[in-house]
Coordinates of C-alpha atoms and ligand atoms in Angstrom, one line a residue:
X15 CA -96.6 104.3 12.1
X16 CA -98.9 108.3 12.2
X17 CA -102.5 107.7 12.3
X18 CA -102.6 108.9 8.6
X19 CA -101.7 105.6 7.5
X20 CA -102.8 103.1 10.6
X21 CA -101.1 99.9 11.4
X22 CA -103.9 97.5 9.4
X23 CA -102.5 99.6 5.6
X24 CA -99.7 97.8 5.5
X25 CA -99.4 95.2 7.8
X26 CA -98.0 91.6 7.1
X27 CA -100.8 89.2 9.6
X28 CA -99.3 85.9 10.1
X29 CA -102.4 83.2 10.8
X30 CA -102.5 80.3 13.0
X31 CA -104.7 77.1 13.0
X32 CA -104.4 76.9 15.9
X33 CA -104.7 72.6 16.7
X34 CA -102.6 72.1 13.9
X35 CA -99.5 74.4 15.3
X36 CA -98.4 74.3 17.6
X37 CA -99.7 71.4 21.2
X38 CA -97.9 72.2 24.3
X39 CA -99.7 69.5 26.4
X40 CA -98.6 66.9 24.4
X41 CA -102.0 65.6 23.3
X42 CA -102.0 66.1 20.2
X43 CA -103.9 68.9 19.6
X44 CA -102.6 72.4 18.9
X45 CA -103.1 74.8 21.9
X46 CA -102.8 78.4 23.5
X47 CA -99.8 76.7 26.0
X48 CA -97.9 75.5 23.1
X49 CA -98.3 78.8 20.2
X50 CA -96.8 81.0 23.7
X51 CA -93.8 78.2 22.8
X52 CA -93.8 79.4 19.7
X53 CA -94.6 84.2 19.7
X54 CA -90.8 84.0 19.3
X55 CA -90.5 82.6 16.4
X56 CA -93.4 84.5 15.2
X57 CA -91.8 87.5 15.6
X58 CA -88.7 86.4 13.4
X59 CA -91.4 86.7 11.0
X60 CA -91.1 90.4 11.3
X61 CA -94.8 90.2 10.7
X62 CA -96.9 92.6 12.2
X63 CA -99.8 90.6 14.0
X64 CA -101.3 87.1 14.0
X65 CA -105.4 85.8 13.0
X66 CA -106.3 83.1 16.0
X67 CA -108.5 80.5 14.3
X68 CA -111.6 79.8 16.5
X69 CA -110.8 79.2 19.6
X70 CA -114.0 78.8 21.9
X71 CA -115.3 76.2 23.2
X72 CA -116.8 73.9 20.7
X73 CA -117.6 70.4 19.4
X74 CA -114.9 70.7 16.5
X75 CA -117.6 69.6 14.5
X76 CA -115.9 71.9 12.4
X77 CA -112.4 73.0 13.5
X78 CA -114.6 75.5 16.1
X79 CA -116.9 77.2 13.4
X80 CA -119.3 75.9 15.8
X81 CA -119.1 77.8 18.9
X82 CA -121.0 76.7 21.6
X83 CA -119.5 80.0 24.2
X84 CA -117.9 82.5 23.0
X85 CA -116.0 83.9 26.3
X86 CA -114.8 81.0 26.9
X87 CA -111.6 78.8 25.6
X88 CA -112.3 75.0 24.7
X89 CA -110.7 72.8 27.9
X90 CA -108.2 71.1 24.6
X91 CA -106.7 74.9 23.7
X92 CA -106.3 75.6 27.3
X93 CA -108.5 78.4 29.9
X94 CA -109.9 82.6 29.8
X95 CA -106.3 83.2 31.2
X96 CA -104.4 81.7 29.2
X97 CA -106.3 83.0 26.3
X98 CA -105.1 86.9 28.5
X99 CA -101.9 86.1 28.9
X100 CA -100.8 85.2 25.5
X101 CA -103.0 88.1 23.8
X102 CA -100.7 90.1 26.6
X103 CA -97.4 88.0 25.4
X104 CA -97.5 88.8 21.6
X105 CA -98.1 92.5 22.7
X106 CA -95.3 93.0 24.6
X107 CA -93.2 91.2 21.2
X108 CA -94.6 93.3 19.1
X109 CA -97.7 91.4 17.5
X110 CA -101.2 92.2 17.4
X111 CA -103.5 89.8 18.0
X112 CA -106.8 89.1 15.5
X113 CA -109.6 86.6 16.6
X114 CA -112.0 84.7 14.8
X115 CA -115.4 86.1 14.6
X116 CA -118.2 83.6 14.1
X117 CA -121.4 85.3 13.8
X118 CA -123.5 83.2 10.9
X119 CA -123.5 80.2 12.2
X120 CA -123.2 78.9 17.2
X121 CA -122.8 75.4 17.6
X122 CA -125.8 73.1 18.3
X123 CA -124.1 72.2 21.1
X124 CA -124.7 76.4 22.0
X125 CA -127.0 77.3 25.1
X126 CA -129.5 79.1 23.2
X127 CA -130.1 76.3 20.5
X128 CA -130.3 74.3 23.2
X129 CA -133.8 76.4 24.6
X130 CA -134.4 76.5 21.4
X131 CA -135.0 72.4 21.2
X132 CA -136.0 72.4 24.0
X133 CA -138.6 74.6 24.0
X134 CA -142.5 73.7 21.3
X135 CA -142.8 75.1 17.2
X136 CA -143.4 78.6 17.6
X137 CA -141.5 79.0 20.8
X138 CA -139.2 82.3 21.4
X139 CA -136.7 79.8 22.2
X140 CA -136.6 79.2 18.7
X141 CA -137.1 83.3 17.0
X142 CA -133.0 83.6 17.3
X143 CA -132.6 81.1 14.6
X144 CA -134.6 80.1 11.3
X145 CA -137.0 77.3 12.7
X146 CA -139.8 76.9 9.6
X147 CA -141.9 74.0 8.8
X148 CA -141.6 71.5 6.3
X149 CA -143.2 71.8 2.8
X150 CA -145.2 68.5 0.8
X151 CA -147.2 66.6 3.2
X152 CA -146.5 66.2 7.0
X153 CA -143.6 68.9 6.8
X154 CA -141.5 65.6 5.3
X155 CA -139.4 68.4 2.5
X156 CA -137.9 71.2 3.8
X157 CA -138.5 74.5 3.8
X158 CA -136.7 75.9 0.9
X159 CA -134.0 73.5 -2.1
X160 CA -130.8 75.1 -0.7
X161 CA -127.8 73.1 -0.7
X162 CA -125.4 73.4 1.6
X163 CA -122.3 74.7 1.6
X164 CA -120.1 71.4 2.1
X165 CA -123.3 69.1 0.2
X166 CA -126.6 67.9 1.0
X167 CA -129.4 69.8 2.1
X168 CA -129.4 73.6 4.7
X169 CA -132.2 71.9 6.6
X170 CA -132.9 69.0 9.5
X171 CA -135.4 68.2 11.4
X172 CA -136.2 68.1 14.5
X173 CA -137.7 65.7 16.6
X174 CA -141.1 67.3 16.6
X175 CA -140.9 67.4 12.9
X176 CA -139.8 71.6 12.8
X177 CA -136.7 71.8 10.0
X178 CA -133.5 74.0 11.4
X179 CA -130.9 75.8 8.8
X180 CA -127.5 75.8 8.5
X181 CA -125.5 76.2 5.3
X182 CA -123.3 74.4 6.6
X183 CA -122.5 71.6 8.5
X184 CA -125.8 70.0 10.4
X185 CA -124.2 70.7 14.2
X186 CA -124.1 74.8 13.1
X187 CA -126.8 75.8 12.7
X188 CA -128.1 80.0 11.3
X189 CA -128.4 82.6 14.5
X190 CA -131.2 85.3 13.4
X191 CA -129.5 88.0 12.6
X192 CA -133.2 89.9 12.7
X193 CA -133.7 88.5 16.3
X194 CA -132.8 91.9 18.9
X195 CA -131.5 89.7 21.1
X196 CA -129.3 88.2 18.6
X197 CA -127.3 91.2 17.8
X198 CA -126.9 92.5 20.7
X199 CA -124.6 89.8 21.6
X200 CA -122.4 90.1 19.4
X201 CA -121.5 93.9 20.0
X202 CA -121.1 92.4 24.0
X203 CA -119.3 89.4 22.3
X204 CA -117.3 92.6 20.6
X205 CA -116.7 94.3 23.1
X206 CA -115.8 91.0 25.4
X207 CA -112.5 90.4 23.8
X208 CA -111.8 93.9 22.9
X209 CA -111.7 94.2 26.8
X210 CA -109.2 91.7 27.2
X211 CA -106.3 93.1 24.6
X212 CA -108.0 91.5 21.2
X213 CA -106.3 93.9 17.6
X214 CA -109.7 92.8 16.5
X215 CA -111.6 90.3 14.2
X216 CA -111.7 88.2 11.1
X217 CA -115.4 88.0 10.7
X218 CA -116.2 84.3 9.5
X219 CA -119.1 83.9 6.7
X220 CA -119.8 88.1 6.3
X221 CA -121.2 87.3 3.4
X222 CA -123.8 85.4 5.2
X223 CA -126.3 87.2 7.9
X224 CA -128.9 88.0 6.2
X225 CA -131.9 85.4 5.0
X226 CA -135.1 86.2 2.9
X227 CA -137.7 86.2 5.2
X228 CA -139.6 84.5 2.1
X229 CA -137.6 82.0 2.5
X230 CA -137.8 81.5 -1.8
X231 CA -135.9 78.9 -3.5
X232 CA -132.6 79.1 -5.3
X233 CA -133.3 76.5 -7.8
X234 CA -130.5 74.9 -6.3
X235 CA -127.0 73.4 -8.2
X236 CA -126.2 69.6 -7.0
X237 CA -122.1 70.2 -5.7
X238 CA -121.4 73.6 -4.0
X239 CA -118.8 75.8 -4.2
X240 CA -118.4 79.0 -3.3
X241 CA -122.3 80.9 -2.7
X242 CA -121.6 84.4 -3.6
X243 CA -125.0 85.7 -4.1
X244 CA -126.6 89.1 -4.1
X245 CA -129.2 91.5 -3.2
X246 CA -131.5 89.6 -4.1
X247 CA -130.3 86.2 -3.0
X248 CA -131.9 84.6 -0.3
X249 CA -129.1 84.3 2.0
X250 CA -126.0 85.5 0.9
X251 CA -124.1 89.0 0.2
X252 CA -128.5 90.4 0.2
X253 CA -127.5 94.2 0.8
X254 CA -128.9 95.6 4.5
X255 CA -126.7 93.1 6.1
X256 CA -124.6 96.1 6.1
X257 CA -126.3 97.8 8.6
X258 CA -125.0 94.7 11.1
X259 CA -121.7 95.5 10.0
X260 CA -122.0 99.7 11.5
X261 CA -123.4 99.0 14.3
X262 CA -120.1 96.4 15.2
X263 CA -117.6 99.2 13.0
X264 CA -119.3 101.5 15.9
X265 CA -118.0 99.2 18.8
X266 CA -114.8 98.6 17.0
X267 CA -114.0 102.5 16.7
X268 CA -114.5 102.8 20.6
X269 CA -110.8 100.4 20.5
X270 CA -108.1 103.1 18.6
X271 CA -105.8 100.7 16.6
X272 CA -108.8 97.2 16.7
X273 CA -109.9 96.2 12.8
X274 CA -112.3 94.3 11.2
X275 CA -111.5 92.2 8.4
X276 CA -114.5 90.6 6.1
X277 CA -114.3 86.5 5.0
X278 CA -116.9 87.2 2.5
X279 CA -117.3 85.4 -1.0
X280 CA -119.1 87.5 -3.8
X281 CA -120.2 87.4 -7.0
X282 CA -117.1 90.3 -8.0
X283 CA -115.8 94.0 -6.4
X284 CA -118.3 96.0 -7.4
X285 CA -120.9 93.5 -4.3
X286 CA -116.9 94.0 -2.2
X287 CA -116.2 97.2 -2.5
X288 CA -119.3 97.7 -0.2
X289 CA -117.9 95.9 2.9
X290 CA -115.3 98.1 2.5
X291 CA -117.4 102.1 3.4
X292 CA -115.4 104.0 5.5
X293 CA -117.7 102.4 8.5
X294 CA -117.6 99.0 7.9
X295 CA -114.3 96.5 7.7
X296 CA -111.0 98.0 7.6
X297 CA -110.1 94.9 5.0
X298 CA -112.3 91.7 2.9
X299 CA -109.7 89.0 2.1
X300 CA -109.0 89.7 -2.2
X301 CA -109.8 85.6 -2.7
X302 CA -109.7 86.8 -6.4
X303 CA -106.3 87.0 -6.4
X304 CA -105.5 83.0 -4.3
X305 CA -107.6 81.3 -6.6
X306 CA -106.5 82.5 -9.5
X307 CA -103.8 80.4 -11.3
X308 CA -100.2 81.4 -11.9
X309 CA -100.5 82.9 -15.7
X310 CA -99.7 86.3 -16.4
X311 CA -103.7 87.0 -17.7
X312 CA -104.9 86.4 -14.1
X313 CA -103.0 87.4 -11.8
X314 CA -102.6 90.9 -13.6
X315 CA -106.2 90.9 -13.9
X316 CA -106.7 89.8 -10.2
X317 CA -104.0 92.2 -8.7
X318 CA -105.1 95.9 -11.9
X319 CA -108.7 94.7 -10.3
X320 CA -108.0 95.4 -6.8
X321 CA -105.5 97.8 -6.6
X322 CA -108.3 100.8 -7.6
X323 CA -111.5 99.1 -6.4
X324 CA -110.1 99.4 -3.2
X325 CA -108.5 102.6 -3.4
X326 CA -112.0 103.8 -4.6
X327 CA -113.2 102.8 -1.3
X328 CA -110.4 104.5 0.3
X329 CA -109.3 101.0 1.6
X330 CA -106.0 98.9 0.6
X331 CA -105.9 95.4 -0.9
X332 CA -106.4 91.9 1.1
X333 CA -104.3 89.3 0.3
X334 CA -103.2 86.2 0.1
X335 CA -102.1 83.0 -1.1
X336 CA -103.3 80.4 1.0
X337 CA -105.4 80.0 4.3
X338 CA -107.3 77.1 5.6
X339 CA -110.0 75.5 3.3
X340 CA -108.2 76.0 0.1
X341 CA -105.1 73.8 -1.4
X342 CA -102.4 74.4 -0.1
X343 CA -100.4 77.3 -3.2
X344 CA -97.3 74.4 -3.0
X345 CA -99.8 71.3 -5.3
X346 CA -101.9 74.1 -6.4
X347 CA -99.2 75.7 -8.6
X348 CA -97.5 72.2 -9.1
X349 CA -100.5 70.9 -11.2
X350 CA -101.8 71.7 -15.7
X351 CA -102.7 75.2 -13.6
X352 CA -105.7 74.0 -15.8
X353 CA -107.2 71.8 -13.4
X354 CA -109.3 72.8 -10.6
X355 CA -107.3 71.8 -7.4
X356 CA -110.4 70.7 -5.5
X357 CA -111.0 68.0 -8.5
X358 CA -107.1 66.6 -8.2
X359 CA -107.3 66.2 -4.2
X360 CA -110.3 63.7 -4.5
X361 CA -108.9 61.5 -7.0
X362 CA -106.8 63.1 -10.0
X363 CA -103.8 61.3 -11.6
X364 CA -101.4 62.0 -9.0
X365 CA -98.6 62.3 -11.9
X366 CA -99.2 65.0 -12.7
X367 CA -98.1 66.7 -9.5
X368 CA -94.7 68.7 -9.8
X369 CA -93.7 69.0 -6.1
X370 CA -90.4 70.9 -7.5
X371 CA -92.4 73.3 -9.8
X372 CA -95.0 73.9 -7.8
X373 CA -92.3 75.5 -4.4
X374 CA -90.7 77.5 -7.5
X375 CA -93.8 79.2 -8.2
X376 CA -95.4 79.4 -4.3
X377 CA -91.9 81.5 -3.6
X378 CA -92.4 83.5 -6.8
X379 CA -96.4 84.2 -5.4
X380 CA -94.9 85.2 -1.5
X381 CA -92.0 87.2 -3.6
X382 CA -95.4 88.9 -5.6
X383 CA -97.5 89.0 -3.1
X384 CA -94.7 90.8 -0.9
X385 CA -94.5 93.4 -2.7
X386 CA -98.1 95.3 -3.6
X387 CA -99.5 97.0 -1.5
X388 CA -101.6 96.8 1.0
X389 CA -101.3 94.4 4.2
X390 CA -101.5 90.9 3.3
X391 CA -101.6 87.5 5.0
X392 CA -100.2 84.3 5.9
X393 CA -101.1 80.9 6.9
X394 CA -98.7 78.9 8.8
X395 CA -96.5 76.6 6.9
X396 CA -96.8 78.7 4.0
X397 CA -93.2 80.5 5.0
X398 CA -92.1 76.2 4.8
X399 CA -94.2 75.5 1.3
X400 CA -95.7 72.5 2.2
X401 CA -97.3 70.5 -0.4
X402 CA -101.2 69.9 0.5
X403 CA -101.7 66.5 2.2
X404 CA -103.1 64.9 -0.3
X405 CA -103.0 61.1 1.4
X406 CA -104.4 61.7 4.0
X407 CA -106.1 57.8 5.3
X408 CA -109.7 57.8 4.5
X409 CA -110.1 57.4 8.5
X410 CA -108.6 60.7 10.1
X411 CA -110.0 63.5 7.6
X412 CA -112.4 65.2 9.9
X413 CA -113.4 67.6 7.8
X414 CA -117.6 67.7 7.2
X415 CA -117.1 68.1 4.4
X416 CA -115.7 64.6 2.4
X417 CA -118.8 62.6 3.8
X418 CA -121.9 66.1 3.5
X419 CA -120.4 66.5 -0.1
X420 CA -120.7 62.2 -0.7
X421 CA -117.6 61.4 -1.1
X422 CA -117.5 63.9 -4.0
X423 CA -114.9 66.4 -2.1
X424 CA -112.2 66.1 -0.3
X425 CA -112.0 69.0 2.2
X426 CA -109.6 71.3 3.2
X427 CA -107.5 68.5 6.4
X428 CA -104.9 68.6 3.0
X429 CA -104.1 72.1 4.8
X430 CA -104.1 71.5 7.6
X431 CA -102.1 68.9 8.9
X432 CA -99.9 70.0 12.1
X433 CA -96.3 71.8 11.7
X434 CA -93.1 70.3 11.0
X435 CA -91.4 72.4 13.7
X436 CA -88.2 70.2 14.0
X437 CA -85.8 67.5 11.8
X438 CA -86.9 64.7 13.8
X439 CA -88.8 63.6 16.5
X440 CA -92.3 62.5 16.8
X441 CA -94.7 64.5 15.2
X442 CA -91.7 66.3 13.8
X443 CA -92.1 68.8 16.9
X444 CA -95.6 69.4 16.6
X445 CA -95.2 67.9 20.2
X446 CA -94.5 65.4 22.4
X447 CA -95.1 62.7 20.1
X448 CA -98.5 62.3 17.9
X449 CA -100.5 64.5 16.2
X450 CA -104.5 64.5 15.8
X451 CA -103.3 64.0 11.8
X452 CA -100.6 62.3 10.4
X453 CA -97.6 64.2 9.1
X454 CA -95.8 62.9 5.4
X455 CA -93.2 60.3 7.5
X456 CA -90.7 63.1 5.3
X457 CA -91.4 66.7 6.8
X458 CA -88.7 67.0 8.7
X459 CA -86.8 68.2 6.4
X460 CA -89.2 70.7 5.4
X461 CA -89.3 71.9 9.5
X462 CA -88.2 74.5 10.8
X463 CA -85.0 73.6 12.6
X464 CA -84.2 72.5 8.2
X465 CA -84.8 75.3 7.1
X466 CA -83.8 77.9 9.1
X467 CA -80.4 79.6 8.7
X468 CA -80.4 77.6 4.9
X469 CA -80.3 80.9 2.4
X470 CA -82.5 79.2 -0.4
X471 CA -84.8 77.7 1.2
X472 CA -88.0 79.4 1.5
X473 CA -88.7 80.4 5.9
X474 CA -85.5 82.9 4.8
X475 CA -87.2 83.9 1.1
X476 CA -89.9 85.0 3.6
X477 CA -88.8 86.3 6.4
X478 CA -86.5 89.0 3.7
X479 CA -88.8 89.1 2.4
X480 CA -90.9 90.6 5.2
X481 CA -87.5 92.3 6.3
X482 CA -86.6 94.7 2.7
X483 CA -90.3 95.2 2.9
X484 CA -91.2 97.0 5.7
X485 CA -87.3 98.9 4.9
X486 CA -88.7 100.0 1.5
X487 CA -92.4 100.5 1.0
X488 CA -93.9 101.1 4.6
X489 CA -96.0 103.1 5.1
X490 CA -96.9 103.1 1.1
X491 CA -99.2 102.9 -1.1
X492 CA -97.9 103.8 -4.6
X493 CA -97.9 101.5 -7.7
X494 CA -97.5 101.0 -11.1
X495 CA -97.6 98.7 -14.2
X496 CA -94.4 99.0 -16.1
X497 CA -93.3 96.9 -19.4
X498 CA -90.0 95.8 -17.6
X499 CA -89.5 92.6 -20.1
X500 CA -91.3 89.6 -22.3
X501 CA -93.9 87.0 -20.1
X502 CA -93.2 89.8 -17.2
X503 CA -96.2 91.0 -15.0
X504 CA -93.6 94.2 -13.9
X505 CA -95.4 97.0 -11.2
X506 CA -93.1 99.6 -9.2
X507 CA -93.3 100.9 -5.3
X508 CA -91.1 103.7 -4.0
X509 CA -87.6 102.8 -5.3
X510 CA -88.8 98.6 -6.3
X511 CA -88.8 97.5 -9.2
X512 CA -90.6 93.8 -9.3
X513 CA -91.1 91.5 -11.6
X514 CA -92.3 88.2 -11.6
X515 CA -91.2 86.1 -15.1
X516 CA -94.3 84.1 -16.3
X517 CA -93.2 82.6 -19.5
X518 CA -91.1 80.0 -20.9
X519 CA -87.6 81.2 -21.0
X520 CA -85.2 83.2 -18.6
X521 CA -85.0 87.2 -20.0
X522 CA -82.8 89.8 -19.4
X523 CA -83.7 91.6 -16.7
X524 CA -83.9 95.8 -15.9
X525 CA -80.8 97.6 -15.0
X526 CA -80.9 98.1 -11.1
X527 CA -79.9 96.4 -8.1
X528 CA -80.4 92.7 -6.9
X529 CA -82.6 93.2 -3.7
X530 CA -83.9 89.7 -3.3
X531 CA -85.2 86.7 -6.0
X532 CA -86.8 84.6 -5.0
X533 CA -84.4 81.2 -7.8
X534 CA -81.3 81.5 -7.8
X535 CA -80.9 84.0 -11.8
X536 CA -79.0 82.7 -13.9
X537 CA -75.8 85.2 -15.6
X538 CA -78.2 88.0 -14.3
X539 CA -81.1 86.7 -16.6
X540 CA -84.9 85.8 -14.4
X541 CA -85.1 82.2 -15.4
X542 CA -89.1 81.4 -15.5
X543 CA -91.6 80.8 -12.5
X544 CA -89.2 84.2 -10.9
X545 CA -90.3 87.2 -8.3
X546 CA -87.4 89.8 -7.9
X547 CA -87.3 92.7 -6.1
X548 CA -85.2 95.7 -8.0
X549 CA -83.9 98.8 -6.5
X550 CA -83.8 100.9 -9.1
Ligands
NOJ26 C1 -115.4 80.2 6.1 C2 -114.5 79.4 7.4 O1 -113.6 79.7 7.2 C3 -114.3 77.7 7.2 O2 -113.2 76.6 7.3 C4 -115.3 77.4 7.5 O3 -115.9 75.8 7.4 C5 -116.8 78.1 7.5 N1 -117.1 79.8 7.0 C6 -118.2 78.0 7.5 O4 -117.8 78.9 9.7

């Protein structure tokens, strides 16, 4: 592909949550050896790249987003040599490798935090984090009223009475990005992995980093559902963070094909567009699309805003239907669309979930997403139509959210259950026997083995869609809404018309050669909750 249309502008990226992907050494946890075994499978999907969630040394209190050493691999996942071997092998198969950069916080096990703990209040080593005296008598009250994204306070107190800031778990202390050593260290980490063949980074909590040095109260809400922030917000989406991104970008630009992808939870597109300025991120996930209910209005609105807003920045939209933080789409779409799936997960009526409907809509959503201009990210297991595992026994819950929120949020374990590879066998081919989270007994039917070569399966739908996308749409960023049929959403991409029927009845389809449909057409009519690609 020419430099005027670099790879990432149309790439399909496959997200590997390493811990739950494939277990090469049989200890119940996915690892690099397991991933290497499955690279041909990933290649067979037709994707361009993989994004691997954090694989660095970590106590895994937050699934690896609590990094103790950014330049070494956690022994449960393998070694640095294994990581380099994986990157080389993937690249030999034509797959680029994106890593996860976690700059907002480290683990409390990180040497810097250990040094901070060992030093006295006001000591130099504490300045790399946000240590503050408390408020009220004896400094017994936390410095601000901020609430952690996982629930509970954002401050924990150490033995000598000072408090440190953590927007997430107490084992994830926030770094002080006003400190020159913090800035220099991450430039070096970026270089370290780019030198070892990585093609860039998905950047965790891209809207974090910058904190208001006066630490004002926010009048906290009791239950956080994201922290949109804005320039006047004390810790999210503050304008000065962009200067940090520009520094990273200048290093990344030394590696011609490398990219930065923002995980930025922000208020609106006006704020998100700032991350896509030409000297900042190449991509920013479109979470509005991911969170949209399955309705024509919500999907149309999420697409309508993203396409021109990205283009205005010289960028392309980055679509995503799921990831390791959100209820899987088969479950989201299989519930009444007025419900928040996270609330249902906690204590909702299980009878409200219609798995057949969820799968049907998830198939339609896949063809909708893969038909759009720009880049698309697929989360492992989405191509198998895995539902959220909503009934994990409580003793297995590992996500700190459940306890930190005092059981008011169930957490994200249900979308992180290990992948079924085979129809039979202990852990369905994930490893030799068990898996760190139990898989539902009927998951063999959803395994890769059970779906491979089965024409109507979710797996073959993804494969065909990616192949046709490459064939008909690669390199094209054209997009135009079309009035095609009542109750439908339709858009034209080059010679492909993408039509989605959100209505309750089947509908007459526009003329054209049927390239692909997400469910069987009935006498050439487009059934409800179905997407078709037509050659016109
Ligand atoms: C976003 C990551 O995707 C999530 O898994 C993690 O818990 C938080 N950032 C904190 O690092």
